[in-house]
CSV table of C-alpha atoms in Angstrom, one decimal:
chain,number,residue,atom,x,y,z
A,1,MET,CA,-22.6,-27.5,1.8
A,2,PRO,CA,-19.4,-27.6,-0.3
A,3,SER,CA,-16.7,-25.5,1.1
A,4,GLY,CA,-15.2,-22.5,-0.8
A,5,MET,CA,-16.1,-21.2,-4.3
A,6,SER,CA,-17.3,-23.0,-7.4
A,7,LEU,CA,-15.4,-25.8,-9.3
A,8,ILE,CA,-14.2,-23.4,-12.0
A,9,VAL,CA,-12.6,-21.1,-9.4
A,10,LYS,CA,-11.0,-24.0,-7.6
A,11,THR,CA,-9.5,-25.5,-10.8
A,12,VAL,CA,-8.1,-22.2,-12.0
A,13,THR,CA,-6.7,-21.5,-8.6
A,14,ARG,CA,-5.0,-24.9,-8.6
A,15,LEU,CA,-3.4,-24.0,-11.9
A,16,VAL,CA,-2.2,-20.5,-11.2
A,17,ALA,CA,-1.7,-20.1,-7.4
A,18,SER,CA,1.8,-21.7,-7.3
A,19,PHE,CA,2.9,-19.5,-10.2
A,20,ILE,CA,1.7,-16.3,-8.4
A,21,VAL,CA,3.7,-17.2,-5.3
A,22,LEU,CA,6.7,-18.1,-7.5
A,23,PHE,CA,6.4,-14.7,-9.3
A,24,GLY,CA,6.3,-13.0,-5.9
A,25,VAL,CA,9.4,-14.8,-4.8
A,26,TYR,CA,11.1,-13.9,-8.1
A,27,VAL,CA,10.1,-10.2,-7.8
A,28,ALA,CA,11.5,-10.1,-4.3
A,29,LEU,CA,14.8,-11.9,-4.9
A,30,TYR,CA,15.6,-10.0,-8.2
A,31,GLY,CA,14.6,-6.6,-6.7
A,32,HIS,CA,18.1,-5.2,-7.0
A,33,VAL,CA,18.4,-6.1,-10.7
A,34,SER,CA,14.9,-5.5,-12.1
A,35,PRO,CA,11.8,-3.6,-10.9
A,36,GLY,CA,10.3,-5.1,-7.8
A,37,GLY,CA,11.7,-5.6,-4.4
A,38,GLY,CA,10.7,-7.0,-1.1
A,39,PHE,CA,7.6,-4.9,-0.5
A,40,ALA,CA,6.1,-5.7,-3.9
A,41,GLY,CA,7.1,-9.4,-3.8
A,42,GLY,CA,5.7,-9.8,-0.3
A,43,ALA,CA,2.4,-8.2,-1.4
A,44,ILE,CA,2.2,-10.5,-4.4
A,45,VAL,CA,2.9,-13.6,-2.3
A,46,ALA,CA,0.2,-12.5,0.2
A,47,GLY,CA,-2.2,-12.1,-2.7
A,48,GLY,CA,-1.5,-15.6,-4.0
A,49,LEU,CA,-2.1,-17.1,-0.5
A,50,ILE,CA,-5.3,-15.1,-0.1
A,51,LEU,CA,-6.5,-16.4,-3.5
A,52,VAL,CA,-6.0,-20.0,-2.3
A,53,MET,CA,-7.8,-19.4,0.9
A,54,LEU,CA,-10.8,-17.6,-0.7
A,55,ALA,CA,-11.1,-20.3,-3.4
A,56,PHE,CA,-11.0,-23.3,-1.2
A,57,GLY,CA,-12.7,-22.0,1.9
A,58,ARG,CA,-11.5,-21.8,5.5
A,59,ARG,CA,-12.3,-25.4,6.3
A,60,GLN,CA,-10.0,-27.0,3.8
A,61,THR,CA,-7.1,-24.6,4.3
A,62,ARG,CA,-7.3,-24.7,8.1
A,63,ASN,CA,-4.4,-27.0,8.4
A,64,MET,CA,-2.4,-25.3,5.6
A,65,PHE,CA,-2.4,-21.8,7.0
A,66,THR,CA,-2.3,-21.2,10.7
A,67,HIS,CA,-2.0,-18.0,12.7
A,68,GLY,CA,1.2,-19.3,14.3
A,69,MET,CA,2.8,-19.7,10.9
A,70,ALA,CA,1.8,-16.2,9.7
A,71,LEU,CA,3.0,-14.7,13.0
A,72,GLY,CA,6.2,-16.7,12.9
A,73,TRP,CA,7.2,-15.6,9.4
A,74,ASP,CA,6.2,-12.0,10.2
A,75,CYS,CA,8.4,-11.9,13.3
A,76,GLY,CA,11.2,-13.9,11.6
A,77,GLY,CA,11.4,-11.5,8.7
A,78,ALA,CA,11.5,-8.5,11.0
A,79,LEU,CA,14.2,-10.1,13.2
A,80,ALA,CA,16.2,-11.1,10.1
A,81,PHE,CA,16.1,-7.5,8.8
A,82,VAL,CA,17.4,-6.2,12.2
A,83,ALA,CA,20.0,-8.9,12.2
A,84,ILE,CA,21.3,-7.8,8.8
A,85,ALA,CA,21.4,-4.3,10.1
A,86,LEU,CA,23.4,-5.4,13.2
A,87,LEU,CA,25.7,-7.5,11.1
A,88,GLY,CA,27.0,-4.3,9.6
A,89,TYR,CA,28.8,-3.8,12.9
A,90,LEU,CA,31.1,-6.6,11.8
A,91,ALA,CA,32.5,-4.3,9.2
A,92,GLY,CA,32.2,-1.2,11.4
A,93,ASP,CA,28.9,0.5,11.1
A,94,PHE,CA,25.1,0.0,11.5
A,95,PHE,CA,23.5,-1.0,8.2
A,96,LEU,CA,26.9,-1.1,6.4
A,97,ASN,CA,26.7,-3.1,3.2
A,98,PHE,CA,29.5,-5.4,4.4
A,99,ALA,CA,29.2,-8.2,1.9
A,100,GLY,CA,31.1,-8.0,-1.4
A,101,HIS,CA,29.3,-6.2,-4.2
A,102,GLY,CA,30.1,-8.9,-6.7
A,103,ASP,CA,29.3,-8.7,-10.4
A,104,PRO,CA,26.5,-6.2,-11.3
A,105,TYR,CA,23.3,-7.5,-12.9
A,106,ARG,CA,23.7,-10.9,-11.2
A,107,LEU,CA,21.6,-12.4,-8.5
A,108,ALA,CA,24.6,-12.6,-6.2
A,109,SER,CA,25.5,-9.0,-6.2
A,110,ALA,CA,24.9,-5.8,-4.3
A,111,GLY,CA,26.0,-7.2,-0.9
A,112,THR,CA,23.2,-7.4,1.7
A,113,ILE,CA,20.4,-5.9,-0.6
A,114,PRO,CA,19.0,-9.3,-1.8
A,115,LEU,CA,19.1,-10.6,1.8
A,116,SER,CA,17.2,-7.6,3.1
A,117,ASN,CA,14.7,-7.9,0.2
A,118,ALA,CA,14.1,-11.5,1.2
A,119,ALA,CA,13.6,-10.6,4.8
A,120,ILE,CA,11.2,-7.8,4.0
A,121,ALA,CA,9.3,-10.0,1.6
A,122,ALA,CA,8.8,-12.6,4.3
A,123,LYS,CA,7.7,-9.9,6.8
A,124,VAL,CA,5.3,-8.1,4.5
A,125,GLY,CA,3.8,-11.2,2.9
A,126,ALA,CA,3.2,-13.0,6.1
A,127,GLY,CA,1.9,-9.9,7.8
A,128,LEU,CA,-0.6,-9.0,5.2
A,129,PHE,CA,-1.7,-12.6,4.9
A,130,GLY,CA,-2.0,-12.9,8.6
A,131,VAL,CA,-4.3,-9.9,8.8
A,132,PHE,CA,-6.5,-11.4,6.2
A,133,LEU,CA,-6.5,-14.7,8.1
A,134,ALA,CA,-7.6,-12.8,11.2
A,135,LEU,CA,-10.3,-11.0,9.3
A,136,ALA,CA,-11.6,-14.2,7.7
A,137,VAL,CA,-11.8,-16.1,10.9
A,138,PHE,CA,-13.6,-13.3,12.6
A,139,ARG,CA,-17.4,-13.4,12.5
A,140,PRO,CA,-19.6,-10.8,14.2
A,141,GLY,CA,-21.5,-12.1,17.1
A,142,GLN,CA,-19.7,-15.4,17.3
A,143,ARG,CA,-17.0,-15.0,19.9
A,144,GLN,CA,-17.0,-18.6,20.9
A,145,GLU,CA,-14.9,-19.8,17.9
A,146,GLY,CA,-11.5,-21.4,18.5
A,147,GLU,CA,-8.4,-19.6,17.8
A,148,GLN,CA,-7.6,-21.6,14.7
B,1,MET,CA,-0.9,29.7,-13.5
B,2,THR,CA,1.6,28.1,-15.7
B,3,ILE,CA,1.0,24.7,-17.3
B,4,GLY,CA,3.9,23.3,-15.4
B,5,ALA,CA,2.0,23.4,-12.1
B,6,LEU,CA,-1.2,21.9,-13.4
B,7,PRO,CA,-0.4,18.2,-12.4
B,8,TYR,CA,0.5,19.4,-8.9
B,9,VAL,CA,-2.8,21.3,-8.6
B,10,LEU,CA,-4.8,18.3,-9.7
B,11,ALA,CA,-3.0,16.1,-7.1
B,12,LEU,CA,-3.9,18.8,-4.6
B,13,VAL,CA,-7.6,18.6,-5.7
B,14,LEU,CA,-7.5,14.8,-5.2
B,15,MET,CA,-6.0,15.4,-1.7
B,16,LEU,CA,-8.7,17.9,-0.8
B,17,ILE,CA,-11.4,15.4,-1.9
B,18,GLY,CA,-9.9,12.9,0.5
B,19,LEU,CA,-9.8,15.5,3.3
B,20,TYR,CA,-13.4,16.4,2.5
B,21,VAL,CA,-14.5,12.8,2.9
B,22,ILE,CA,-12.6,12.5,6.2
B,23,VAL,CA,-14.2,15.7,7.6
B,24,ALA,CA,-17.7,15.6,6.3
B,25,LYS,CA,-18.8,12.0,6.2
B,26,LYS,CA,-20.3,10.0,9.0
B,27,ASN,CA,-19.7,6.5,7.9
B,28,ILE,CA,-16.5,5.0,9.3
B,29,ILE,CA,-15.8,3.0,6.2
B,30,LYS,CA,-16.1,6.2,4.1
B,31,ILE,CA,-13.6,7.9,6.4
B,32,ILE,CA,-11.2,5.0,5.9
B,33,LEU,CA,-11.7,5.4,2.1
B,34,GLY,CA,-11.0,9.1,2.5
B,35,ILE,CA,-7.7,8.4,4.2
B,36,ALA,CA,-6.8,6.0,1.4
B,37,ILE,CA,-7.6,8.7,-1.2
B,38,LEU,CA,-5.5,11.2,0.7
B,39,GLU,CA,-2.6,8.8,0.8
B,40,TYR,CA,-2.8,8.1,-2.9
B,41,ALA,CA,-2.7,11.8,-3.6
B,42,VAL,CA,0.3,12.5,-1.4
B,43,ASN,CA,2.2,9.5,-3.0
B,44,LEU,CA,1.3,10.9,-6.4
B,45,PHE,CA,2.5,14.4,-5.6
B,46,LEU,CA,5.9,13.1,-4.4
B,47,LEU,CA,6.2,11.0,-7.5
B,48,LEU,CA,5.4,14.0,-9.7
B,49,LEU,CA,8.0,16.1,-8.1
B,50,GLY,CA,10.7,13.7,-9.2
B,51,TYR,CA,9.8,13.3,-12.9
B,52,ARG,CA,11.9,14.9,-15.6
B,53,ASN,CA,10.9,15.3,-19.2
B,54,GLY,CA,11.6,12.1,-21.2
B,55,GLY,CA,13.1,10.5,-18.1
B,56,ALA,CA,13.6,6.7,-18.0
B,57,ALA,CA,13.2,4.5,-15.0
B,58,PRO,CA,16.2,4.6,-12.6
B,59,ILE,CA,17.2,1.0,-13.5
B,60,ARG,CA,20.4,0.2,-15.3
B,61,SER,CA,20.7,-2.3,-18.1
B,62,PRO,CA,24.2,-3.7,-19.0
B,63,GLU,CA,24.2,-1.7,-22.2
B,64,GLN,CA,24.3,1.6,-20.4
B,65,THR,CA,27.9,1.8,-19.5
B,66,ASP,CA,28.4,5.5,-19.1
B,67,ASN,CA,27.4,6.9,-15.6
B,68,VAL,CA,27.1,10.5,-16.8
B,69,VAL,CA,24.8,9.7,-19.7
B,70,PHE,CA,22.6,7.5,-17.4
B,71,ALA,CA,22.4,10.1,-14.7
B,72,ALA,CA,21.3,12.7,-17.2
B,73,GLY,CA,18.4,10.6,-18.4
B,74,ALA,CA,16.9,9.0,-15.3
B,75,VAL,CA,14.1,10.2,-13.0
B,76,ASP,CA,14.8,10.9,-9.4
B,77,PRO,CA,15.0,7.6,-7.4
B,78,VAL,CA,14.7,9.1,-3.9
B,79,PRO,CA,11.0,10.0,-3.9
B,80,GLN,CA,10.3,6.6,-5.4
B,81,ALA,CA,12.1,4.8,-2.6
B,82,LEU,CA,10.2,6.8,0.0
B,83,VAL,CA,6.8,6.3,-1.6
B,84,LEU,CA,7.5,2.6,-2.0
B,85,THR,CA,7.5,2.1,1.8
B,86,SER,CA,4.7,4.5,2.2
B,87,ILE,CA,2.4,2.5,0.0
B,88,VAL,CA,2.9,-0.6,2.1
B,89,ILE,CA,2.6,1.3,5.4
B,90,GLY,CA,-0.7,2.5,4.0
B,91,VAL,CA,-2.1,-1.0,3.6
B,92,GLY,CA,-0.9,-1.9,7.1
B,93,CYS,CA,-2.6,1.1,8.6
B,94,LEU,CA,-5.7,0.4,6.5
B,95,ALA,CA,-5.8,-3.1,8.0
B,96,LEU,CA,-5.5,-1.6,11.5
B,97,MET,CA,-8.4,0.8,10.8
B,98,VAL,CA,-10.5,-2.0,9.3
B,99,ALA,CA,-9.9,-4.1,12.4
B,100,LEU,CA,-11.1,-1.2,14.7
B,101,ALA,CA,-14.1,-0.7,12.5
B,102,ILE,CA,-15.0,-4.3,12.7
B,103,ARG,CA,-14.8,-4.2,16.5
B,104,LEU,CA,-16.9,-1.0,16.6
B,105,HIS,CA,-19.5,-2.7,14.4
B,106,GLU,CA,-19.6,-5.7,16.6
B,107,LYS,CA,-20.2,-3.6,19.7
B,108,PHE,CA,-22.6,-1.0,18.4
B,109,GLY,CA,-24.1,-2.7,15.3
B,110,THR,CA,-23.5,0.3,13.0
B,111,PHE,CA,-20.8,2.2,11.1
B,112,ASP,CA,-22.4,5.5,11.8
B,113,MET,CA,-20.2,7.8,13.8
B,114,THR,CA,-23.0,9.9,15.3
B,115,ARG,CA,-24.9,6.9,16.6
B,116,ILE,CA,-21.8,5.4,18.1
B,117,ARG,CA,-21.3,8.7,19.9
B,118,GLU,CA,-24.8,8.6,21.2
B,119,LEU,CA,-24.5,4.9,22.3
B,120,LYS,CA,-21.3,5.5,24.2
B,121,GLY,CA,-21.3,5.2,28.0
C,1,MET,CA,2.5,20.1,-24.9
C,2,ASP,CA,4.1,16.8,-24.2
C,3,PRO,CA,2.0,13.7,-25.0
C,4,ILE,CA,2.8,12.3,-21.6
C,5,MET,CA,1.3,15.5,-20.1
C,6,TRP,CA,-2.0,14.8,-21.9
C,7,LEU,CA,-2.0,11.2,-20.6
C,8,LEU,CA,-1.2,12.4,-17.1
C,9,LEU,CA,-4.0,14.9,-17.1
C,10,ALA,CA,-6.5,12.4,-18.5
C,11,LEU,CA,-5.5,9.9,-15.8
C,12,LEU,CA,-5.7,12.5,-13.1
C,13,ALA,CA,-9.1,13.5,-14.2
C,14,PHE,CA,-10.1,9.8,-14.1
C,15,MET,CA,-8.8,9.6,-10.5
C,16,ILE,CA,-10.6,12.8,-9.4
C,17,ILE,CA,-13.9,11.6,-10.9
C,18,GLY,CA,-13.5,8.2,-9.2
C,19,ALA,CA,-12.7,9.8,-5.9
C,20,LEU,CA,-15.8,12.1,-6.2
C,21,ILE,CA,-18.0,9.1,-6.9
C,22,ALA,CA,-16.5,7.2,-4.0
C,23,ALA,CA,-17.2,10.2,-1.8
C,24,GLU,CA,-20.8,10.8,-2.8
C,25,THR,CA,-22.3,7.4,-3.6
C,26,GLU,CA,-24.7,5.9,-1.0
C,27,ASP,CA,-23.6,2.2,-1.5
C,28,LEU,CA,-20.5,1.3,0.4
C,29,LEU,CA,-19.5,-1.5,-2.0
C,30,SER,CA,-19.5,0.9,-5.0
C,31,SER,CA,-17.5,3.3,-2.9
C,32,VAL,CA,-14.9,0.7,-2.2
C,33,VAL,CA,-14.7,-0.3,-5.9
C,34,CYS,CA,-14.3,3.3,-6.9
C,35,VAL,CA,-11.3,3.7,-4.5
C,36,GLY,CA,-9.9,0.6,-6.2
C,37,ALA,CA,-10.3,2.3,-9.6
C,38,VAL,CA,-8.4,5.4,-8.2
C,39,GLY,CA,-5.6,3.2,-7.1
C,40,ALA,CA,-5.5,1.5,-10.5
C,41,GLY,CA,-5.2,4.9,-12.1
C,42,LEU,CA,-2.3,5.7,-9.8
C,43,ALA,CA,-0.6,2.5,-10.8
C,44,ILE,CA,-0.8,3.4,-14.5
C,45,ILE,CA,0.6,6.9,-13.8
C,46,ASP,CA,3.5,5.3,-11.9
C,47,LEU,CA,4.2,3.2,-14.9
C,48,PHE,CA,4.3,6.1,-17.3
C,49,LEU,CA,6.4,8.3,-15.0
C,50,GLY,CA,9.3,5.9,-14.9
C,51,ALA,CA,8.5,4.1,-11.6
C,52,PRO,CA,7.8,0.4,-12.4
C,53,ASP,CA,8.7,-0.6,-8.8
C,54,LEU,CA,5.9,1.6,-7.6
C,55,ALA,CA,3.5,0.3,-10.3
C,56,ILE,CA,4.0,-3.3,-9.2
C,57,THR,CA,3.7,-2.5,-5.5
C,58,GLN,CA,0.6,-0.3,-6.1
C,59,VAL,CA,-1.2,-3.0,-8.1
C,60,ALA,CA,-0.5,-5.7,-5.6
C,61,VAL,CA,-1.4,-3.6,-2.6
C,62,GLU,CA,-4.5,-2.2,-4.2
C,63,VAL,CA,-5.9,-5.7,-4.7
C,64,LEU,CA,-5.2,-6.5,-1.0
C,65,CYS,CA,-6.9,-3.2,0.1
C,66,VAL,CA,-10.0,-3.9,-1.9
C,67,VAL,CA,-10.2,-7.5,-0.7
C,68,PHE,CA,-9.9,-6.3,2.9
C,69,LEU,CA,-12.5,-3.6,2.5
C,70,ILE,CA,-15.0,-5.8,0.6
C,71,ARG,CA,-14.5,-8.5,3.2
C,72,VAL,CA,-15.7,-5.9,5.8
C,73,VAL,CA,-18.5,-4.3,3.8
C,74,LEU,CA,-20.1,-7.4,2.3
C,75,THR,CA,-21.1,-9.2,5.4
C,76,ARG,CA,-22.2,-6.3,7.6
C,77,ARG,CA,-25.4,-4.5,7.6
C,78,ASP,CA,-25.1,-0.7,7.4
C,79,GLU,CA,-28.0,1.7,7.8
C,80,THR,CA,-26.0,4.9,7.8
C,81,HIS,CA,-27.8,7.6,5.9
C,82,GLU,CA,-26.0,10.8,5.2
C,83,THR,CA,-28.4,13.5,6.2
C,84,HIS,CA,-28.1,16.6,4.0
C,85,LYS,CA,-29.8,18.9,6.5
C,86,ASP,CA,-26.6,20.4,8.0
C,87,THR,CA,-25.8,22.4,4.9
C,88,LEU,CA,-24.1,25.0,7.0
C,89,ALA,CA,-21.5,22.6,8.3
C,90,ILE,CA,-20.9,21.1,4.8
C,91,GLY,CA,-20.8,24.6,3.3
C,92,SER,CA,-18.2,25.8,5.8
C,93,VAL,CA,-16.1,22.6,5.1
C,94,VAL,CA,-16.2,23.2,1.4
C,95,LEU,CA,-15.4,26.9,1.9
C,96,VAL,CA,-12.3,26.1,4.0
C,97,LEU,CA,-11.2,23.5,1.4
C,98,GLY,CA,-11.6,26.0,-1.3
C,99,VAL,CA,-9.4,28.5,0.5
C,100,LEU,CA,-6.9,25.7,0.9
C,101,LEU,CA,-7.1,24.9,-2.8
C,102,VAL,CA,-6.4,28.5,-3.8
C,103,LEU,CA,-3.5,29.0,-1.4
C,104,GLY,CA,-2.1,25.6,-2.2
C,105,GLY,CA,-2.4,26.1,-5.9
C,106,TRP,CA,-0.6,29.5,-5.5
C,107,ALA,CA,2.2,27.7,-3.6
C,108,MET,CA,2.4,25.0,-6.2
C,109,THR,CA,3.4,27.7,-8.9
C,110,THR,CA,6.5,28.4,-6.9
C,111,LEU,CA,7.8,24.9,-7.1
C,112,HIS,CA,10.0,23.5,-9.9
C,113,PRO,CA,7.6,23.1,-12.8
C,114,PHE,CA,6.5,19.6,-13.8
C,115,GLY,CA,9.2,17.8,-15.9
C,116,GLU,CA,12.1,20.0,-14.7
C,117,PRO,CA,12.8,18.9,-11.2
C,118,LEU,CA,15.7,19.8,-8.9
C,119,LEU,CA,17.6,16.8,-10.4
C,120,ALA,CA,17.6,18.4,-13.8
C,121,SER,CA,18.9,21.7,-12.6
C,122,ALA,CA,22.6,22.8,-12.4
C,123,ASP,CA,23.0,21.5,-8.9
C,124,PRO,CA,21.3,18.1,-8.9
C,125,GLY,CA,21.7,17.5,-5.1
C,126,VAL,CA,21.9,14.2,-3.4
C,127,ALA,CA,19.8,12.4,-6.0
C,128,GLY,CA,22.3,13.4,-8.6
C,129,GLN,CA,25.1,11.8,-6.5
C,130,TYR,CA,23.1,8.6,-6.1
C,131,LEU,CA,22.5,8.4,-9.8
C,132,ALA,CA,26.1,9.1,-10.7
C,133,GLY,CA,27.8,6.6,-8.4
C,134,GLY,CA,25.1,4.2,-7.3
C,135,LEU,CA,26.2,1.2,-9.3
C,136,GLU,CA,29.8,1.3,-8.1
C,137,GLN,CA,29.0,2.1,-4.5
C,138,THR,CA,26.2,-0.4,-3.9
C,139,GLY,CA,26.4,-2.9,-6.8
C,140,ALA,CA,22.6,-2.8,-7.4
C,141,ALA,CA,21.3,-2.0,-10.9
C,142,ASN,CA,18.0,-0.9,-9.5
C,143,TYR,CA,18.7,2.5,-8.0
C,144,VAL,CA,15.4,2.6,-6.1
C,145,MET,CA,16.6,-0.5,-4.2
C,146,ALA,CA,20.0,1.0,-3.8
C,147,VAL,CA,18.5,4.1,-2.1
C,148,LEU,CA,15.9,2.0,-0.1
C,149,LEU,CA,18.2,-0.6,1.3
C,150,ASP,CA,21.7,0.8,1.2
C,151,TYR,CA,21.8,4.6,1.3
C,152,ARG,CA,18.7,5.0,3.4
C,153,ALA,CA,18.3,1.6,5.0
C,154,TYR,CA,17.9,3.1,8.4
C,155,ASP,CA,14.8,4.9,7.2
C,156,THR,CA,13.5,1.6,5.8
C,157,LEU,CA,14.1,-0.1,9.2
C,158,GLY,CA,11.8,2.6,10.8
C,159,GLU,CA,9.2,2.1,8.1
C,160,ALA,CA,9.4,-1.7,8.5
C,161,THR,CA,8.8,-1.2,12.2
C,162,VAL,CA,5.7,0.9,11.5
C,163,ILE,CA,4.3,-1.9,9.2
C,164,PHE,CA,5.1,-4.5,11.8
C,165,VAL,CA,3.4,-2.6,14.6
C,166,SER,CA,0.3,-1.8,12.6
C,167,ILE,CA,-0.1,-5.4,11.6
C,168,ILE,CA,0.5,-6.8,15.1
C,169,GLY,CA,-2.0,-4.2,16.3
C,170,ALA,CA,-4.6,-5.3,13.8
C,171,TYR,CA,-4.0,-8.9,15.0
C,172,ALA,CA,-4.3,-8.0,18.6
C,173,ILE,CA,-7.6,-6.2,18.0
C,174,LEU,CA,-9.1,-9.1,16.0
C,175,ARG,CA,-7.8,-12.0,18.1
C,176,LYS,CA,-10.1,-14.5,19.9
C,177,THR,CA,-8.1,-15.9,22.7
C,178,GLY,CA,-8.2,-13.8,25.9
C,179,ARG,CA,-11.7,-12.5,24.9
C,180,VAL,CA,-14.7,-13.8,26.8
C,181,HIS,CA,-14.6,-17.5,26.3
C,182,HIS,CA,-14.1,-19.9,23.4
C,183,ALA,CA,-15.0,-23.4,22.5
C,184,LEU,CA,-13.8,-25.4,19.6
C,185,GLY,CA,-16.1,-27.1,17.1
C,186,ASN,CA,-18.7,-24.9,15.4
C,187,GLU,CA,-16.4,-22.8,13.3
C,188,PRO,CA,-18.2,-21.4,10.2
C,189,ASP,CA,-16.9,-22.1,6.8
C,190,ARG,CA,-14.7,-19.8,4.8
């Protein structure tokens, strides 16, 4: 039995999936200049990864996406956000926007806001994708599956 | 009732529909959907509270150089910021509820609340 | 009346009808799809009320919600039948909700009317201060992000913790290791 969905879905997914993930990263990184932000960008990235997984089936993507990877990015994003918050103590206060504000309307502006956006995007994207991974692996009445 | 309160009242109606689903339905998935509807309604209500007539999105473009003019024409950014996180919290909690529903279905073979209660113990 | 008001009322009516169908239909899959339609309506309202950030987030999240729920509903048998015998209980619920609607609607008339929020009044409050000095104080052109990650970043840290805990909780409930026993090899596809 061929794995995943039909050929049409697979071909279209091959064409668009990378662009969806790229758009998610763009939305997250440019959140302080244009509409978007870490939450939206993370959800879009998770949507792109879920599309790949649904189109190609669990068997083909087993080595691409693992639970450890999702959990690692999730925890890493959360820790990075807390670290940015704690780095504010360098300048004197919790969550102080210590970095220079720079030139407005540029990517490198607004101090810690783009960094926080990137951390939140990693956390939200990996978290939502990890939940879907757990849901997809889970089958009722088949407890004897492996973890991955 | 004035026309100015009509959107609020319709958001309240949507909220009460969600509440009705939570209270009156027996299917666990239906209850999860009710919570989702309730959450949409509350988000919508907060957003409606911040809108001003003819307001633009609170995002500056380089042409808008005057702070006062911009502040007089933008909608309220604070409810938007709070709702933004609330939406994502909603999907996280939905995932948690869905996981619980899956485990319940695995154990009892049904989504029906009353039958789960009978089968317990 | 403002054209945006007509649009808003039409979309709200669409959302209410969608929610009613989601509440009353027998088929769970149709119910899930109707909730997806309600969320799509909310995204369009976000777009017209000057909240493009919310519209993007709502659309992305809505797709994920519908995928999660369809994933659950599609592969599981369900023989729940809503019995309509207990009309007394349903009637009392509807009665209480009706009282809530009347009292709530009365309370809504005391709020600032739609389109003239606190921000537009003589004393704009904290939101007015954010709008007046946000670009100089934070350097971010998007004021929603300025509020979210600079002025009220501590709030966002708490909310990020809630998301983290809920997702880890879902993971812990669905995990395989530590449950009964497991053997590798016969993993089903997809």
